[in-house]
Amino acid sequence: MMDANQRWDVPEAVEWMSKLAEFKPLWIEEPTSPDDILGHATTSEALAPLGIGVATGEQQPAFISVPVCPHAGGVGLCELVQHLIIFDFISVSASLTNRMCEYVDHLHEHFKYPVIIKNASYMPPKEAGYSTEMKEESVKKHQYPDGEVWKKLLAAQGN
């Protein structure tokens, strides 16, 4: 997976991903503006023969105020998916071959029991559960739309 963070236009996205195709990325996330639905479709069609998908929609809920999973604890999902890897290893595959997981090396300060990586290996939580419980002060501060962070962002946009 690669994430362009909405930095490219369609020709740039196709050009860069064509050059990066040798690394066999599964998809490119939001190569163009979140509003550029036709651009994402065009990019997707151009990259399909290379086996590269296009993932998008992460930013769209903000425009129509629809609560979706990533906007209702998305940071927690990043923590949770790392814990699910151990389930795969113990209960499903019993193998590390072809296994990978993105590790986001920030935002851990918002969790009571954050994920720990040592020597490029996931360390299982010592506490029971999935260790995705957020600190109450972080939840209050970042809660949409009434949290301090969102109020400042919305005020800056004139909303």
PDB file of C-alpha atoms in Angstrom:
ATOM      1  CA  MET A   1       0.000   0.000   0.000  1.00  0.00           C
ATOM      2  CA  MET A   2       1.134   3.498  -0.770  1.00  0.00           C
ATOM      3  CA  ASP A   3      -0.545   6.720   0.304  1.00  0.00           C
ATOM      4  CA  ALA A   4      -0.272   9.846  -1.825  1.00  0.00           C
ATOM      5  CA  ASN A   5      -2.276  11.990   0.624  1.00  0.00           C
ATOM      6  CA  GLN A   6      -4.156  13.705  -2.231  1.00  0.00           C
ATOM      7  CA  ARG A   7      -0.952  15.255  -3.622  1.00  0.00           C
ATOM      8  CA  TRP A   8      -1.136  14.294  -7.305  1.00  0.00           C
ATOM      9  CA  ASP A   9      -3.301  14.967 -10.304  1.00  0.00           C
ATOM     10  CA  VAL A  10      -4.318  12.007 -12.491  1.00  0.00           C
ATOM     11  CA  PRO A  11      -1.318  12.072 -14.869  1.00  0.00           C
ATOM     12  CA  GLU A  12       1.120  12.287 -11.934  1.00  0.00           C
ATOM     13  CA  ALA A  13      -0.614   9.432 -10.118  1.00  0.00           C
ATOM     14  CA  VAL A  14      -0.485   7.186 -13.173  1.00  0.00           C
ATOM     15  CA  GLU A  15       3.129   8.138 -13.935  1.00  0.00           C
ATOM     16  CA  TRP A  16       4.418   7.580 -10.404  1.00  0.00           C
ATOM     17  CA  MET A  17       2.518   4.386  -9.794  1.00  0.00           C
ATOM     18  CA  SER A  18       3.631   3.005 -13.155  1.00  0.00           C
ATOM     19  CA  LYS A  19       7.227   3.615 -12.076  1.00  0.00           C
ATOM     20  CA  LEU A  20       6.560   1.999  -8.693  1.00  0.00           C
ATOM     21  CA  ALA A  21       4.709  -1.013 -10.156  1.00  0.00           C
ATOM     22  CA  GLU A  22       7.863  -3.154  -9.981  1.00  0.00           C
ATOM     23  CA  PHE A  23       7.448  -3.126  -6.170  1.00  0.00           C
ATOM     24  CA  LYS A  24       3.966  -4.654  -6.573  1.00  0.00           C
ATOM     25  CA  PRO A  25       1.936  -2.269  -4.404  1.00  0.00           C
ATOM     26  CA  LEU A  26      -1.568  -3.562  -3.725  1.00  0.00           C
ATOM     27  CA  TRP A  27      -3.092  -0.099  -4.011  1.00  0.00           C
ATOM     28  CA  ILE A  28      -2.532   3.639  -3.896  1.00  0.00           C
ATOM     29  CA  GLU A  29      -4.583   5.510  -1.323  1.00  0.00           C
ATOM     30  CA  GLU A  30      -6.202   8.799  -2.340  1.00  0.00           C
ATOM     31  CA  PRO A  31      -3.819   9.776  -5.146  1.00  0.00           C
ATOM     32  CA  THR A  32      -5.840  12.905  -6.028  1.00  0.00           C
ATOM     33  CA  SER A  33      -8.206  15.255  -4.211  1.00  0.00           C
ATOM     34  CA  PRO A  34     -10.907  13.495  -2.180  1.00  0.00           C
ATOM     35  CA  ASP A  35     -13.498  15.336  -4.291  1.00  0.00           C
ATOM     36  CA  ASP A  36     -11.991  14.095  -7.561  1.00  0.00           C
ATOM     37  CA  ILE A  37     -14.227  11.059  -8.019  1.00  0.00           C
ATOM     38  CA  LEU A  38     -13.744  10.958 -11.780  1.00  0.00           C
ATOM     39  CA  GLY A  39      -9.984  11.359 -11.323  1.00  0.00           C
ATOM     40  CA  HIS A  40      -9.902   8.371  -8.996  1.00  0.00           C
ATOM     41  CA  ALA A  41     -11.919   6.358 -11.508  1.00  0.00           C
ATOM     42  CA  THR A  42      -9.562   7.335 -14.346  1.00  0.00           C
ATOM     43  CA  THR A  43      -6.504   6.501 -12.228  1.00  0.00           C
ATOM     44  CA  SER A  44      -8.051   3.173 -11.257  1.00  0.00           C
ATOM     45  CA  GLU A  45      -8.699   2.244 -14.890  1.00  0.00           C
ATOM     46  CA  ALA A  46      -5.147   3.200 -15.893  1.00  0.00           C
ATOM     47  CA  LEU A  47      -3.528   1.223 -13.065  1.00  0.00           C
ATOM     48  CA  ALA A  48      -5.730  -1.887 -13.298  1.00  0.00           C
ATOM     49  CA  PRO A  49      -3.506  -3.575 -15.935  1.00  0.00           C
ATOM     50  CA  LEU A  50      -0.580  -3.156 -13.510  1.00  0.00           C
ATOM     51  CA  GLY A  51      -2.530  -4.873 -10.733  1.00  0.00           C
ATOM     52  CA  ILE A  52      -2.654  -1.709  -8.635  1.00  0.00           C
ATOM     53  CA  GLY A  53      -5.937  -0.682  -7.056  1.00  0.00           C
ATOM     54  CA  VAL A  54      -7.093   2.745  -5.894  1.00  0.00           C
ATOM     55  CA  ALA A  55      -8.510   3.263  -2.399  1.00  0.00           C
ATOM     56  CA  THR A  56     -10.460   6.411  -1.580  1.00  0.00           C
ATOM     57  CA  GLY A  57     -13.373   7.831   0.382  1.00  0.00           C
ATOM     58  CA  GLU A  58     -11.574   8.401   3.663  1.00  0.00           C
ATOM     59  CA  GLN A  59     -12.235  12.156   3.532  1.00  0.00           C
ATOM     60  CA  GLN A  60     -15.737  12.117   2.049  1.00  0.00           C
ATOM     61  CA  PRO A  61     -17.795  11.633   5.247  1.00  0.00           C
ATOM     62  CA  ALA A  62     -16.796  15.100   6.447  1.00  0.00           C
ATOM     63  CA  PHE A  63     -18.733  16.645   3.574  1.00  0.00           C
ATOM     64  CA  ILE A  64     -22.007  14.891   4.277  1.00  0.00           C
ATOM     65  CA  SER A  65     -21.748  14.336   8.042  1.00  0.00           C
ATOM     66  CA  VAL A  66     -22.145  10.578   7.811  1.00  0.00           C
ATOM     67  CA  PRO A  67     -20.426   8.729  10.634  1.00  0.00           C
ATOM     68  CA  VAL A  68     -18.319   5.881   9.297  1.00  0.00           C
ATOM     69  CA  CYS A  69     -15.892   3.493  10.898  1.00  0.00           C
ATOM     70  CA  PRO A  70     -12.653   5.455  10.321  1.00  0.00           C
ATOM     71  CA  HIS A  71     -14.236   8.588  11.775  1.00  0.00           C
ATOM     72  CA  ALA A  72     -15.553   6.812  14.842  1.00  0.00           C
ATOM     73  CA  GLY A  73     -12.311   5.508  16.261  1.00  0.00           C
ATOM     74  CA  GLY A  74     -10.100   5.147  13.215  1.00  0.00           C
ATOM     75  CA  VAL A  75      -6.966   5.620  15.276  1.00  0.00           C
ATOM     76  CA  GLY A  76      -8.101   2.718  17.432  1.00  0.00           C
ATOM     77  CA  LEU A  77      -8.488   0.604  14.326  1.00  0.00           C
ATOM     78  CA  CYS A  78      -4.781   1.106  13.611  1.00  0.00           C
ATOM     79  CA  GLU A  79      -4.038  -0.269  17.063  1.00  0.00           C
ATOM     80  CA  LEU A  80      -6.559  -3.109  16.748  1.00  0.00           C
ATOM     81  CA  VAL A  81      -5.354  -4.438  13.409  1.00  0.00           C
ATOM     82  CA  GLN A  82      -1.889  -4.959  14.843  1.00  0.00           C
ATOM     83  CA  HIS A  83      -3.369  -7.110  17.597  1.00  0.00           C
ATOM     84  CA  LEU A  84      -5.305  -9.152  15.062  1.00  0.00           C
ATOM     85  CA  ILE A  85      -2.022 -10.209  13.479  1.00  0.00           C
ATOM     86  CA  ILE A  86      -1.266 -12.380  16.469  1.00  0.00           C
ATOM     87  CA  PHE A  87      -4.676 -14.047  16.053  1.00  0.00           C
ATOM     88  CA  ASP A  88      -3.736 -14.889  12.476  1.00  0.00           C
ATOM     89  CA  PHE A  89      -0.373 -16.274  13.558  1.00  0.00           C
ATOM     90  CA  ILE A  90      -1.692 -18.376  16.454  1.00  0.00           C
ATOM     91  CA  SER A  91      -5.072 -19.507  15.133  1.00  0.00           C
ATOM     92  CA  VAL A  92      -4.962 -19.387  11.339  1.00  0.00           C
ATOM     93  CA  SER A  93      -1.641 -19.416   9.509  1.00  0.00           C
ATOM     94  CA  ALA A  94       1.022 -20.243  12.120  1.00  0.00           C
ATOM     95  CA  SER A  95       3.382 -18.461   9.756  1.00  0.00           C
ATOM     96  CA  LEU A  96       5.033 -15.089   9.324  1.00  0.00           C
ATOM     97  CA  THR A  97       5.615 -15.730   5.616  1.00  0.00           C
ATOM     98  CA  ASN A  98       4.085 -12.981   3.470  1.00  0.00           C
ATOM     99  CA  ARG A  99       2.645 -11.272   6.543  1.00  0.00           C
ATOM    100  CA  MET A 100       2.903  -7.532   6.950  1.00  0.00           C
ATOM    101  CA  CYS A 101       1.123  -4.781   8.796  1.00  0.00           C
ATOM    102  CA  GLU A 102       1.434  -1.040   8.664  1.00  0.00           C
ATOM    103  CA  TYR A 103       2.775   0.391  11.893  1.00  0.00           C
ATOM    104  CA  VAL A 104       1.839   3.999  12.522  1.00  0.00           C
ATOM    105  CA  ASP A 105       4.533   5.330  14.807  1.00  0.00           C
ATOM    106  CA  HIS A 106       2.582   8.166  16.331  1.00  0.00           C
ATOM    107  CA  LEU A 107      -0.664   8.740  18.229  1.00  0.00           C
ATOM    108  CA  HIS A 108       0.191   6.037  20.769  1.00  0.00           C
ATOM    109  CA  GLU A 109       0.003   8.661  23.502  1.00  0.00           C
ATOM    110  CA  HIS A 110      -3.788   8.523  23.164  1.00  0.00           C
ATOM    111  CA  PHE A 111      -4.048   4.868  24.250  1.00  0.00           C
ATOM    112  CA  LYS A 112      -3.970   3.349  27.705  1.00  0.00           C
ATOM    113  CA  TYR A 113      -2.032   0.319  26.436  1.00  0.00           C
ATOM    114  CA  PRO A 114      -0.402   1.166  23.088  1.00  0.00           C
ATOM    115  CA  VAL A 115       1.085  -1.348  20.682  1.00  0.00           C
ATOM    116  CA  ILE A 116       4.751  -2.112  21.236  1.00  0.00           C
ATOM    117  CA  ILE A 117       7.149  -3.119  18.467  1.00  0.00           C
ATOM    118  CA  LYS A 118      10.609  -4.485  19.388  1.00  0.00           C
ATOM    119  CA  ASN A 119      13.226  -5.567  16.849  1.00  0.00           C
ATOM    120  CA  ALA A 120      10.666  -5.315  14.028  1.00  0.00           C
ATOM    121  CA  SER A 121       8.336  -7.697  15.868  1.00  0.00           C
ATOM    122  CA  TYR A 122       4.942  -7.106  17.400  1.00  0.00           C
ATOM    123  CA  MET A 123       4.800  -7.671  21.151  1.00  0.00           C
ATOM    124  CA  PRO A 124       1.491  -9.106  22.370  1.00  0.00           C
ATOM    125  CA  PRO A 125      -0.320  -7.037  24.993  1.00  0.00           C
ATOM    126  CA  LYS A 126       0.232  -7.987  28.629  1.00  0.00           C
ATOM    127  CA  GLU A 127      -3.286  -6.933  29.588  1.00  0.00           C
ATOM    128  CA  ALA A 128      -6.426  -8.854  28.629  1.00  0.00           C
ATOM    129  CA  GLY A 129      -8.257  -7.664  25.528  1.00  0.00           C
ATOM    130  CA  TYR A 130      -7.145  -5.875  22.404  1.00  0.00           C
ATOM    131  CA  SER A 131      -5.474  -2.878  24.097  1.00  0.00           C
ATOM    132  CA  THR A 132      -7.425  -0.378  22.025  1.00  0.00           C
ATOM    133  CA  GLU A 133      -8.921   1.573  24.913  1.00  0.00           C
ATOM    134  CA  MET A 134      -8.302   5.275  24.465  1.00  0.00           C
ATOM    135  CA  LYS A 135      -7.526   7.709  27.243  1.00  0.00           C
ATOM    136  CA  GLU A 136     -10.662   9.618  28.225  1.00  0.00           C
ATOM    137  CA  GLU A 137      -8.997  13.032  27.833  1.00  0.00           C
ATOM    138  CA  SER A 138      -8.007  12.187  24.241  1.00  0.00           C
ATOM    139  CA  VAL A 139     -11.529  11.043  23.394  1.00  0.00           C
ATOM    140  CA  LYS A 140     -13.043  14.264  24.738  1.00  0.00           C
ATOM    141  CA  LYS A 141     -10.487  16.468  23.012  1.00  0.00           C
ATOM    142  CA  HIS A 142     -10.884  14.831  19.576  1.00  0.00           C
ATOM    143  CA  GLN A 143     -14.589  13.899  19.575  1.00  0.00           C
ATOM    144  CA  TYR A 144     -16.448  15.108  16.483  1.00  0.00           C
ATOM    145  CA  PRO A 145     -17.899  17.755  16.342  1.00  0.00           C
ATOM    146  CA  ASP A 146     -17.779  18.931  19.961  1.00  0.00           C
ATOM    147  CA  GLY A 147     -14.172  18.205  20.874  1.00  0.00           C
ATOM    148  CA  GLU A 148     -11.661  21.012  21.286  1.00  0.00           C
ATOM    149  CA  VAL A 149      -9.663  19.951  18.199  1.00  0.00           C
ATOM    150  CA  TRP A 150     -12.718  19.864  15.907  1.00  0.00           C
ATOM    151  CA  LYS A 151     -14.122  23.131  17.264  1.00  0.00           C
ATOM    152  CA  LYS A 152     -10.858  24.902  16.378  1.00  0.00           C
ATOM    153  CA  LEU A 153     -10.759  23.344  12.898  1.00  0.00           C
ATOM    154  CA  LEU A 154     -14.386  24.196  12.174  1.00  0.00           C
ATOM    155  CA  ALA A 155     -13.977  27.739  13.510  1.00  0.00           C
ATOM    156  CA  ALA A 156     -10.933  28.247  11.282  1.00  0.00           C
ATOM    157  CA  GLN A 157     -13.056  27.204   8.294  1.00  0.00           C
ATOM    158  CA  GLY A 158     -15.816  29.614   9.296  1.00  0.00           C
ATOM    159  CA  ASN A 159     -18.290  26.862  10.267  1.00  0.00           C
TER     160      ASN A 159
END
